Coordinates of C-alpha atoms and ligand atoms in Angstrom, one line a residue:
M1 CA -21.8 14.7 -6.1
R2 CA -23.3 16.0 -2.9
V3 CA -21.7 14.5 0.2
A4 CA -22.6 14.8 3.9
M5 CA -19.8 14.0 6.4
I6 CA -21.2 13.4 9.9
G7 CA -18.4 14.0 12.5
T8 CA -15.6 16.5 12.1
G9 CA -13.0 14.5 14.0
Y10 CA -9.8 13.4 12.3
V11 CA -11.3 11.0 9.8
G12 CA -14.3 13.1 8.9
L13 CA -12.4 16.3 8.4
V14 CA -9.6 14.8 6.3
S15 CA -12.1 12.8 4.2
G16 CA -14.5 15.7 3.8
A17 CA -11.7 18.1 2.7
C18 CA -10.2 15.6 0.3
F19 CA -13.6 14.7 -1.3
A20 CA -14.2 18.5 -1.7
D21 CA -10.8 18.7 -3.3
F22 CA -11.9 16.0 -5.8
G23 CA -14.7 18.4 -6.9
H24 CA -17.6 17.1 -4.8
D25 CA -19.9 19.3 -2.8
V26 CA -19.2 18.4 0.8
T27 CA -21.0 19.5 4.0
C28 CA -19.3 18.5 7.3
V29 CA -21.7 18.2 10.2
D30 CA -20.9 18.2 13.9
K31 CA -23.0 18.8 17.0
D32 CA -20.2 20.8 18.5
K33 CA -21.2 24.4 17.8
E34 CA -17.9 25.9 18.7
K35 CA -16.0 23.5 16.6
I36 CA -18.2 24.3 13.6
A37 CA -17.9 28.1 14.2
A38 CA -14.1 27.7 14.4
L39 CA -14.0 25.6 11.2
E40 CA -16.1 28.3 9.4
R41 CA -13.4 30.8 10.4
G42 CA -10.7 28.5 9.0
V43 CA -9.5 27.3 12.5
I44 CA -8.6 23.6 12.3
P45 CA -9.0 21.7 15.6
I46 CA -6.3 19.1 14.8
Y47 CA -2.7 19.2 13.7
E48 CA -2.3 17.5 10.3
P49 CA 0.2 18.8 7.7
G50 CA -1.6 20.3 4.7
L51 CA -5.1 20.1 6.2
D52 CA -5.3 23.8 7.0
D53 CA -4.7 24.8 3.4
L54 CA -7.0 22.2 2.0
V55 CA -9.9 23.2 4.2
K56 CA -9.4 26.9 3.5
H57 CA -8.9 26.5 -0.2
N58 CA -12.1 24.3 -0.7
S59 CA -14.2 26.5 1.6
R60 CA -13.2 29.5 -0.5
E61 CA -14.1 27.6 -3.7
G62 CA -17.5 26.9 -2.2
R63 CA -17.1 23.1 -2.2
L64 CA -16.7 22.6 1.5
S65 CA -19.1 23.9 4.1
F66 CA -19.8 23.3 7.8
S67 CA -23.0 22.9 9.7
V68 CA -24.5 21.8 13.0
D69 CA -27.7 20.9 11.3
L70 CA -28.2 17.6 9.4
T71 CA -31.4 18.4 7.6
E72 CA -30.2 20.0 4.4
A73 CA -26.8 18.2 4.3
V74 CA -28.4 14.7 4.5
G75 CA -31.6 15.5 2.6
S76 CA -29.7 16.6 -0.5
A77 CA -26.7 14.1 -0.3
A78 CA -26.1 11.2 -2.6
A79 CA -23.8 9.8 0.1
V80 CA -23.8 10.3 3.8
F81 CA -20.6 9.3 5.6
I82 CA -20.7 8.4 9.3
A83 CA -17.3 9.4 10.7
V84 CA -18.0 9.7 14.4
G85 CA -15.8 8.3 17.2
T86 CA -15.8 4.6 18.3
P87 CA -13.8 4.8 21.5
S88 CA -13.1 1.7 23.6
R89 CA -16.1 1.1 25.9
R90 CA -15.1 1.5 29.5
G91 CA -14.9 -1.9 31.2
D92 CA -15.0 -4.4 28.4
G93 CA -12.8 -3.1 25.6
H94 CA -15.6 -3.4 23.0
A95 CA -15.9 -0.5 20.5
D96 CA -18.5 1.9 21.8
L97 CA -21.0 2.2 19.0
S98 CA -23.5 4.6 20.6
Y99 CA -22.3 7.6 18.5
I100 CA -22.7 5.5 15.3
Y101 CA -26.2 4.4 16.2
R102 CA -27.3 7.8 17.3
A103 CA -26.0 9.2 13.9
A104 CA -27.9 6.5 12.1
R105 CA -31.2 7.4 13.9
E106 CA -30.7 11.1 13.1
I107 CA -29.8 10.5 9.4
A108 CA -32.9 8.3 9.1
E109 CA -35.2 11.2 9.9
K110 CA -33.7 13.4 7.2
L111 CA -33.5 10.9 4.3
R112 CA -35.3 12.0 1.1
D113 CA -34.3 10.3 -2.2
F114 CA -32.1 7.2 -2.6
T115 CA -29.1 7.7 -0.3
V116 CA -26.0 5.7 0.4
I117 CA -25.0 5.7 4.0
V118 CA -21.3 4.9 4.5
T119 CA -19.6 3.9 7.7
K120 CA -16.1 5.3 7.6
S121 CA -15.5 5.0 11.3
T122 CA -13.8 1.7 12.3
V123 CA -16.6 -0.5 13.4
P124 CA -16.9 -4.1 14.4
V125 CA -18.3 -6.7 12.0
G126 CA -22.0 -6.5 11.8
T127 CA -22.3 -2.8 12.5
G128 CA -23.5 -2.1 9.0
D129 CA -26.3 -4.6 9.5
E130 CA -27.3 -2.9 12.7
V131 CA -27.2 0.6 11.0
E132 CA -29.4 -0.8 8.3
R133 CA -31.9 -2.2 10.8
I134 CA -32.0 1.1 12.8
I135 CA -32.7 3.1 9.7
R136 CA -35.2 0.7 8.3
E137 CA -37.1 0.6 11.6
A138 CA -37.2 4.4 11.9
R139 CA -38.1 5.0 8.2
P140 CA -39.7 1.9 6.6
D141 CA -40.4 4.2 3.6
A142 CA -36.8 5.3 3.0
D143 CA -34.8 4.2 0.0
F144 CA -31.2 3.7 1.1
A145 CA -28.2 1.3 1.1
V146 CA -25.6 0.9 3.8
V147 CA -21.9 0.6 2.8
S148 CA -18.7 -0.1 4.7
N149 CA -15.8 2.0 3.5
P150 CA -13.0 1.8 6.1
E151 CA -10.2 4.4 6.1
F152 CA -6.5 3.5 6.1
L153 CA -5.2 7.0 6.8
R154 CA -2.1 7.5 8.9
E155 CA -2.0 10.6 11.1
G156 CA 0.6 13.0 9.8
A157 CA 0.3 11.6 6.3
A158 CA -3.4 11.5 6.0
I159 CA -3.9 13.7 3.0
R160 CA -1.3 11.8 1.0
D161 CA -2.8 8.5 2.1
F162 CA -6.3 9.7 1.0
K163 CA -5.2 10.9 -2.4
H164 CA -2.7 8.1 -3.1
P165 CA -4.2 5.1 -1.3
D166 CA -2.7 1.6 -1.6
R167 CA -6.3 0.5 -2.1
I168 CA -9.9 1.5 -1.4
V169 CA -12.2 -1.1 0.2
V170 CA -15.9 -0.8 -0.4
G171 CA -18.2 -3.3 1.2
F172 CA -21.7 -3.2 -0.3
E173 CA -24.9 -5.3 -0.7
D174 CA -26.8 -3.2 -3.2
E175 CA -25.6 -2.6 -6.7
R176 CA -26.8 1.0 -6.7
A177 CA -24.5 1.8 -3.8
R178 CA -21.5 0.4 -5.7
E179 CA -22.2 2.8 -8.5
V180 CA -22.4 5.8 -6.2
M181 CA -19.2 4.8 -4.5
A182 CA -17.4 4.3 -7.8
E183 CA -18.5 7.8 -8.9
L184 CA -17.3 9.3 -5.6
Y185 CA -13.9 7.8 -5.9
R186 CA -13.6 8.2 -9.7
P187 CA -10.7 10.7 -9.4
L188 CA -8.7 8.1 -7.6
Y189 CA -9.8 5.3 -10.0
L190 CA -8.3 7.4 -12.8
N191 CA -5.1 7.4 -10.9
A192 CA -5.3 3.6 -11.0
A193 CA -5.8 3.2 -7.2
P194 CA -7.2 -0.3 -6.8
I195 CA -10.8 -0.4 -5.5
L196 CA -11.8 -3.6 -3.9
Y197 CA -15.5 -4.3 -3.8
T198 CA -16.5 -6.9 -1.2
G199 CA -19.4 -7.9 1.0
R200 CA -20.0 -5.4 3.8
R201 CA -18.9 -7.7 6.6
T202 CA -15.7 -8.5 4.8
A203 CA -14.9 -4.8 4.5
E204 CA -15.5 -4.3 8.2
L205 CA -13.1 -7.1 9.1
T206 CA -10.5 -6.1 6.6
K207 CA -10.0 -2.8 8.5
Y208 CA -9.4 -4.6 11.8
A209 CA -7.2 -7.3 10.2
A210 CA -5.0 -4.6 8.5
N211 CA -4.4 -2.8 11.8
A212 CA -3.9 -6.0 13.8
F213 CA -1.4 -7.2 11.3
L214 CA 0.6 -4.0 11.3
A215 CA 0.5 -3.9 15.1
T216 CA 1.8 -7.5 15.0
K217 CA 4.6 -6.6 12.7
I218 CA 5.8 -3.9 15.0
T219 CA 5.5 -6.1 18.1
F220 CA 7.4 -8.9 16.4
I221 CA 10.4 -6.6 15.5
N222 CA 10.3 -5.1 19.1
E223 CA 10.7 -8.6 20.6
I224 CA 13.4 -9.4 18.1
A225 CA 15.1 -6.1 19.2
D226 CA 15.1 -7.3 22.8
L227 CA 16.8 -10.5 21.7
C228 CA 19.3 -8.4 19.6
E229 CA 20.3 -6.5 22.8
K230 CA 21.0 -9.8 24.6
I231 CA 23.0 -11.4 21.9
G232 CA 24.8 -8.4 20.4
A233 CA 23.0 -8.2 17.1
D234 CA 21.6 -5.1 15.3
V235 CA 17.8 -5.0 14.9
Q236 CA 17.9 -2.5 12.1
E237 CA 20.0 -4.9 10.0
V238 CA 17.8 -7.8 10.9
A239 CA 14.8 -5.8 9.8
R240 CA 16.4 -4.9 6.5
G241 CA 17.6 -8.5 6.1
I242 CA 14.1 -9.8 6.4
G243 CA 12.3 -6.8 4.9
L244 CA 14.0 -7.1 1.5
D245 CA 12.1 -10.3 1.1
N246 CA 9.1 -9.1 -0.8
R247 CA 6.8 -11.4 1.1
I248 CA 7.7 -9.6 4.3
G249 CA 8.4 -6.0 3.2
T250 CA 10.5 -3.3 4.9
K251 CA 7.7 -1.2 6.3
F252 CA 6.5 -1.2 9.9
L253 CA 9.6 -3.0 11.0
H254 CA 11.1 -0.1 13.1
A255 CA 11.7 -1.2 16.6
G256 CA 10.7 1.3 19.2
P257 CA 9.0 1.9 22.6
G258 CA 5.8 0.2 21.4
F259 CA 2.9 1.3 19.3
G260 CA 0.4 3.9 20.5
G261 CA -2.2 6.2 18.9
S262 CA -5.9 6.2 18.6
C263 CA -6.1 3.1 16.3
F264 CA -3.8 0.2 17.0
P265 CA -4.4 -0.2 20.7
K266 CA -8.2 0.3 20.4
D267 CA -8.6 -1.7 17.2
T268 CA -6.6 -4.7 18.4
Q269 CA -8.6 -4.7 21.6
A270 CA -11.9 -4.6 19.8
L271 CA -10.8 -7.4 17.4
I272 CA -9.9 -9.6 20.3
K273 CA -13.3 -8.9 21.9
T274 CA -15.3 -9.6 18.7
A275 CA -13.2 -12.8 18.1
Q276 CA -13.9 -14.0 21.6
D277 CA -17.7 -13.4 21.1
Y278 CA -17.6 -15.5 18.0
A279 CA -15.5 -18.2 19.7
A280 CA -12.6 -17.7 17.3
P281 CA -10.0 -16.3 19.6
Q282 CA -7.2 -14.3 18.0
R283 CA -4.4 -15.5 20.3
I284 CA -1.6 -13.8 18.3
V285 CA -3.3 -10.4 18.6
E286 CA -3.9 -11.0 22.3
A287 CA -0.2 -11.6 22.7
V288 CA 0.6 -8.5 20.7
L289 CA -1.5 -6.3 22.9
A290 CA -0.1 -7.7 26.1
V291 CA 3.5 -7.4 25.0
N292 CA 3.0 -3.9 23.8
D293 CA 1.4 -2.8 27.1
V294 CA 4.3 -4.0 29.2
R295 CA 6.9 -2.7 26.7
K296 CA 6.0 1.0 27.1
R297 CA 6.7 1.1 30.8
A298 CA 9.7 -1.1 30.4
M299 CA 11.4 1.7 28.5
A300 CA 11.8 3.6 31.8
R301 CA 13.9 0.7 33.1
K302 CA 16.1 1.1 30.2
V303 CA 16.7 4.7 31.3
A304 CA 17.4 3.6 34.8
I305 CA 19.9 1.0 33.7
A306 CA 21.7 3.5 31.5
L307 CA 22.0 5.7 34.6
G308 CA 23.4 3.0 36.7
G309 CA 20.2 1.5 38.2
S310 CA 18.5 4.3 40.1
L311 CA 16.6 7.3 39.1
R312 CA 16.2 8.8 42.5
N313 CA 17.0 12.6 42.4
K314 CA 17.7 12.3 38.7
T315 CA 16.4 14.7 36.1
I316 CA 15.4 13.1 32.8
A317 CA 14.9 15.2 29.6
L318 CA 12.4 13.7 27.2
L319 CA 12.3 14.7 23.5
G320 CA 9.1 14.0 21.8
L321 CA 5.8 13.1 23.5
T322 CA 3.2 12.5 20.8
F323 CA 2.6 8.8 19.7
K324 CA 4.5 9.5 16.5
P325 CA 5.9 12.6 14.7
N326 CA 3.8 15.2 12.8
T327 CA 0.8 15.1 15.0
D328 CA -0.2 16.6 18.3
D329 CA -2.0 13.4 19.3
M330 CA -1.2 12.0 22.7
R331 CA -3.7 9.2 22.7
E332 CA -2.0 6.0 24.1
A333 CA 1.4 7.6 23.4
P334 CA 4.2 5.5 24.8
A335 CA 5.5 8.8 26.4
I336 CA 2.6 8.6 28.9
S337 CA 3.7 5.3 30.3
V338 CA 7.4 6.2 30.1
V339 CA 6.9 9.5 32.0
T340 CA 4.7 7.9 34.7
A341 CA 7.2 5.0 35.2
L342 CA 10.1 7.5 35.4
Q343 CA 8.3 9.5 38.0
D344 CA 7.4 6.4 39.9
M345 CA 11.1 5.5 40.1
G346 CA 11.8 8.9 41.6
A347 CA 12.9 11.0 38.6
T348 CA 12.0 14.6 37.7
V349 CA 10.9 14.9 34.1
H350 CA 11.5 17.7 31.7
A351 CA 10.0 17.5 28.3
Y352 CA 9.8 19.1 24.9
D353 CA 7.6 18.3 21.9
P354 CA 7.2 20.4 18.8
A355 CA 3.4 20.1 18.6
G356 CA 2.0 17.9 21.4
M357 CA 2.7 19.9 24.6
D358 CA -0.8 21.4 25.0
Q359 CA -2.3 17.9 24.8
A360 CA 0.4 16.4 26.9
K361 CA -0.2 18.9 29.8
K362 CA -3.7 17.4 30.1
V363 CA -2.5 13.9 30.7
L364 CA 1.0 14.5 32.2
P365 CA 0.6 17.5 34.6
D366 CA 3.7 16.9 36.7
V367 CA 6.2 17.6 34.0
T368 CA 8.3 20.7 33.3
Y369 CA 7.6 21.7 29.7
C370 CA 10.3 23.5 27.9
D371 CA 10.5 25.6 24.8
T372 CA 13.4 23.9 23.0
P373 CA 15.3 20.6 23.1
Y374 CA 18.2 22.5 24.6
S375 CA 16.4 24.2 27.4
C376 CA 14.8 20.8 28.1
A377 CA 18.3 19.2 28.4
E378 CA 19.7 21.8 30.8
G379 CA 20.8 20.1 34.1
A380 CA 19.5 16.7 33.0
D381 CA 21.2 13.4 33.8
A382 CA 20.0 11.8 30.6
L383 CA 18.3 12.8 27.3
V384 CA 15.6 10.4 26.0
I385 CA 14.3 10.5 22.5
V386 CA 10.8 9.1 22.6
T387 CA 9.3 10.4 19.3
E388 CA 11.4 10.7 16.2
W389 CA 10.5 14.3 15.1
E390 CA 12.6 15.5 12.2
Q391 CA 14.1 18.3 14.4
F392 CA 15.7 15.7 16.7
R393 CA 17.7 14.2 13.9
A394 CA 20.6 16.7 13.9
L395 CA 21.0 17.7 17.6
D396 CA 24.0 19.8 18.6
F397 CA 25.6 17.4 21.0
A398 CA 28.4 19.7 22.0
R399 CA 25.8 22.3 23.1
L400 CA 23.8 19.7 24.9
K401 CA 26.8 18.2 26.7
K402 CA 27.8 21.6 28.1
S403 CA 24.4 22.1 29.8
M404 CA 23.6 18.6 30.9
K405 CA 24.7 17.1 34.2
S406 CA 25.8 13.9 32.6
A407 CA 25.9 13.0 28.9
H408 CA 23.6 10.0 28.4
L409 CA 21.4 9.5 25.4
I410 CA 18.7 6.9 25.4
D411 CA 17.3 6.8 21.9
L412 CA 14.0 4.8 21.9
R413 CA 13.7 5.4 18.1
N414 CA 17.2 4.5 16.9
V415 CA 17.6 8.0 15.3
Y416 CA 21.4 7.9 16.0
R417 CA 24.2 5.4 16.0
A418 CA 26.2 4.6 19.0
E419 CA 29.6 5.5 17.4
E420 CA 28.6 9.0 16.3
V421 CA 27.1 9.8 19.7
A422 CA 30.1 8.3 21.5
R423 CA 32.4 10.5 19.5
Q424 CA 30.6 13.5 21.1
G425 CA 31.2 12.1 24.5
F426 CA 27.8 10.7 25.1
S427 CA 27.0 7.2 26.3
Y428 CA 24.3 5.7 24.1
D429 CA 21.5 3.2 24.5
G430 CA 19.3 2.5 21.5
I431 CA 16.7 -0.2 20.8
G432 CA 18.0 -3.6 19.8
R433 CA 21.5 -2.4 18.8
P434 CA 25.0 -2.5 20.1
N435 CA 25.2 0.2 22.8
S436 CA 28.1 2.4 23.4
H437 CA 29.0 1.1 26.8
V438 CA 29.0 -2.4 25.4
L439 CA 31.0 -1.2 22.4
N440 CA 33.5 0.4 24.7
D441 CA 33.5 -2.7 26.8
E442 CA 33.0 -0.4 29.8
P443 CA 32.2 -2.4 33.0
R444 CA 29.3 -0.2 33.8
V445 CA 28.1 -2.2 36.8
V446 CA 31.3 -1.2 38.6
T447 CA 30.5 2.4 37.9
W448 CA 27.1 1.8 39.3
L449 CA 28.3 0.3 42.5
S450 CA 30.9 2.8 43.2
A451 CA 28.7 5.7 42.4
A452 CA 25.8 4.5 44.5
G453 CA 28.0 3.3 47.4
P454 CA 26.9 0.4 49.4
S455 CA 24.3 2.3 51.5
S456 CA 24.4 5.9 50.3
H457 CA 21.0 5.6 48.5
A458 CA 18.0 3.6 49.4
E459 CA 18.2 1.5 46.2
S460 CA 15.7 -1.3 46.3
A461 CA 17.2 -4.8 46.3
R462 CA 14.9 -5.7 43.5
E463 CA 16.3 -2.9 41.3
L464 CA 19.8 -4.0 42.0
E465 CA 19.0 -7.6 41.2
A466 CA 17.4 -6.7 37.9
F467 CA 20.3 -4.5 37.1
L468 CA 22.8 -7.2 37.8
A469 CA 20.9 -9.8 35.9
H470 CA 20.8 -7.4 32.9
A471 CA 24.5 -6.6 33.2
D472 CA 25.3 -10.3 33.4
E473 CA 23.3 -11.1 30.3
R474 CA 25.1 -8.4 28.4
G475 CA 28.4 -9.8 29.5
V476 CA 29.6 -6.5 31.0
G477 CA 31.0 -8.3 34.0
A478 CA 28.7 -8.3 37.0
Ligands
UGA1 C1 -2.7 3.5 11.7 C2 -2.6 2.8 10.4 O1 -1.2 2.8 10.0 C3 -3.4 3.4 9.3 O2 -3.4 2.6 8.1 C4 -4.9 3.4 9.8 O3 -5.8 4.0 8.9 C5 -5.0 4.1 11.1 O4 -4.1 3.5 12.1 C6 -6.4 4.0 11.6 O5 -6.9 2.9 11.9 O6 -7.1 5.1 11.6 P1 -1.8 5.7 12.8 O7 -2.4 5.3 14.1 O8 -2.0 7.2 12.4 O9 -2.3 4.8 11.6 O10 -0.2 5.6 12.9 P2 0.9 4.6 12.4 O11 1.9 5.4 11.5 O12 0.4 3.4 11.9 O13 1.7 4.4 13.8 C7 1.1 3.7 14.9 C8 2.1 3.5 16.0 O14 3.0 2.5 15.6 C9 2.9 4.7 16.4 O15 3.1 4.8 17.8 C10 4.3 4.4 15.7 O16 5.4 5.0 16.4 C11 4.3 2.9 15.8 N1 5.2 2.3 14.8 C12 4.9 2.3 13.5 C13 6.4 1.7 15.2 O17 6.7 1.6 16.5 N2 7.2 1.1 14.3 C14 6.9 1.1 13.0 O18 7.7 0.5 12.2 C15 5.7 1.7 12.6

């Protein structure tokens, strides 16, 4: 089948390359001339494992091409996918649909025979209706159908997710469109991937509901982690204990610094807005977003507490900046809030990330970027794991300890266990787990007071109060 993919962002490029790999004839279209020229040379604008090879292979085989011009791609296609961005609109948090509607108008001009127009971008309920209206108005003569086919790809695992999906959701109103979509996904159907055919509005809402539910799951376990820290329980064991119940499931129960990325924060926000407009407020999702926002910055306080309460004149080494591993994406990454809060509290920040430093430099200019985890840790008062990249799972603690000013590890992804790190002479603070100083029953508050001295540093009364309250709750003897 001939497919046109409008937009060569993350979703468009991955979907286009995968459809080509299924044997379809795909043209990816983008207005950005430089991007298209680069793609034609085999230069991929995003970091996604396996995408490079997939694009090169299918381009060589003649199934995947790139163009800045819609005319031929749309005119000859059985299906035209709209995969342009839907950023949060400045000011009100609604999804900005201007790119979608512009694409719809441009597609309308080029339609020839019966064509299925598919929205792949995450769009609020009713967008398919509006796309249909725009095209109908521009081209009353055109024969077309509009379908919603949301994507459920995770960055870093997108190709696998596309080729082995848990399900495919197709929202349609015209039987002919259903047939085209069934043909397009036939290779997956043969793999027994469930295809769910629904009404168009149902498909649109399914996407938001899926992301909101996953964000809720993460936020739920993050709050349970906070409680674990206070009562001396282990969140990983709690997560396993509940996750083994099939009705709950073990996935997306990893406590951490809060969710980030280009999807969960934006999509939960957009769902909240839509729900308010329809007078069906989603109070759980509203709470999820609010809790998550506060959480990211609160991680910096965790670092301060581990270092005795103050970060003035302290150097903090951060490992991992991207919102999750195996991507260079910094959008809404918890690291942004963590770094900003650390700097606000007076710390100097050093950072290392295997793929995200170029992107990070744009949003976090006042950071010293380093070439390796070890050069990052040199002279630091604490090491903080923010993103759980594979290469941080077997750090050489003896080497780190030699070059650091003091040996503290704050592990925001629970990569390590307190005992193993303590054996290497490091103090350890994880998320929602027994921490080494609690384990060792070390009265850390005393250390704090003696180190700081009664007036040697200008510690704020508020910081001290918060520290004491925390120490008290943990029972470390304020
Ligand atoms: C998410 C969904 O998982 C995809 O199904 C969906 O297609 C995509 O959004 C989208 O709408 O386009 P993605 O944003 O790539 O995918 O990343 P996730 O792997 O879902 O992680 C999102 C955030 O949640 C990350 O910051 C991650 O660290 C955090 N997370 C995830 C946790 O803190 N704990 C977990 O247990 C899982």
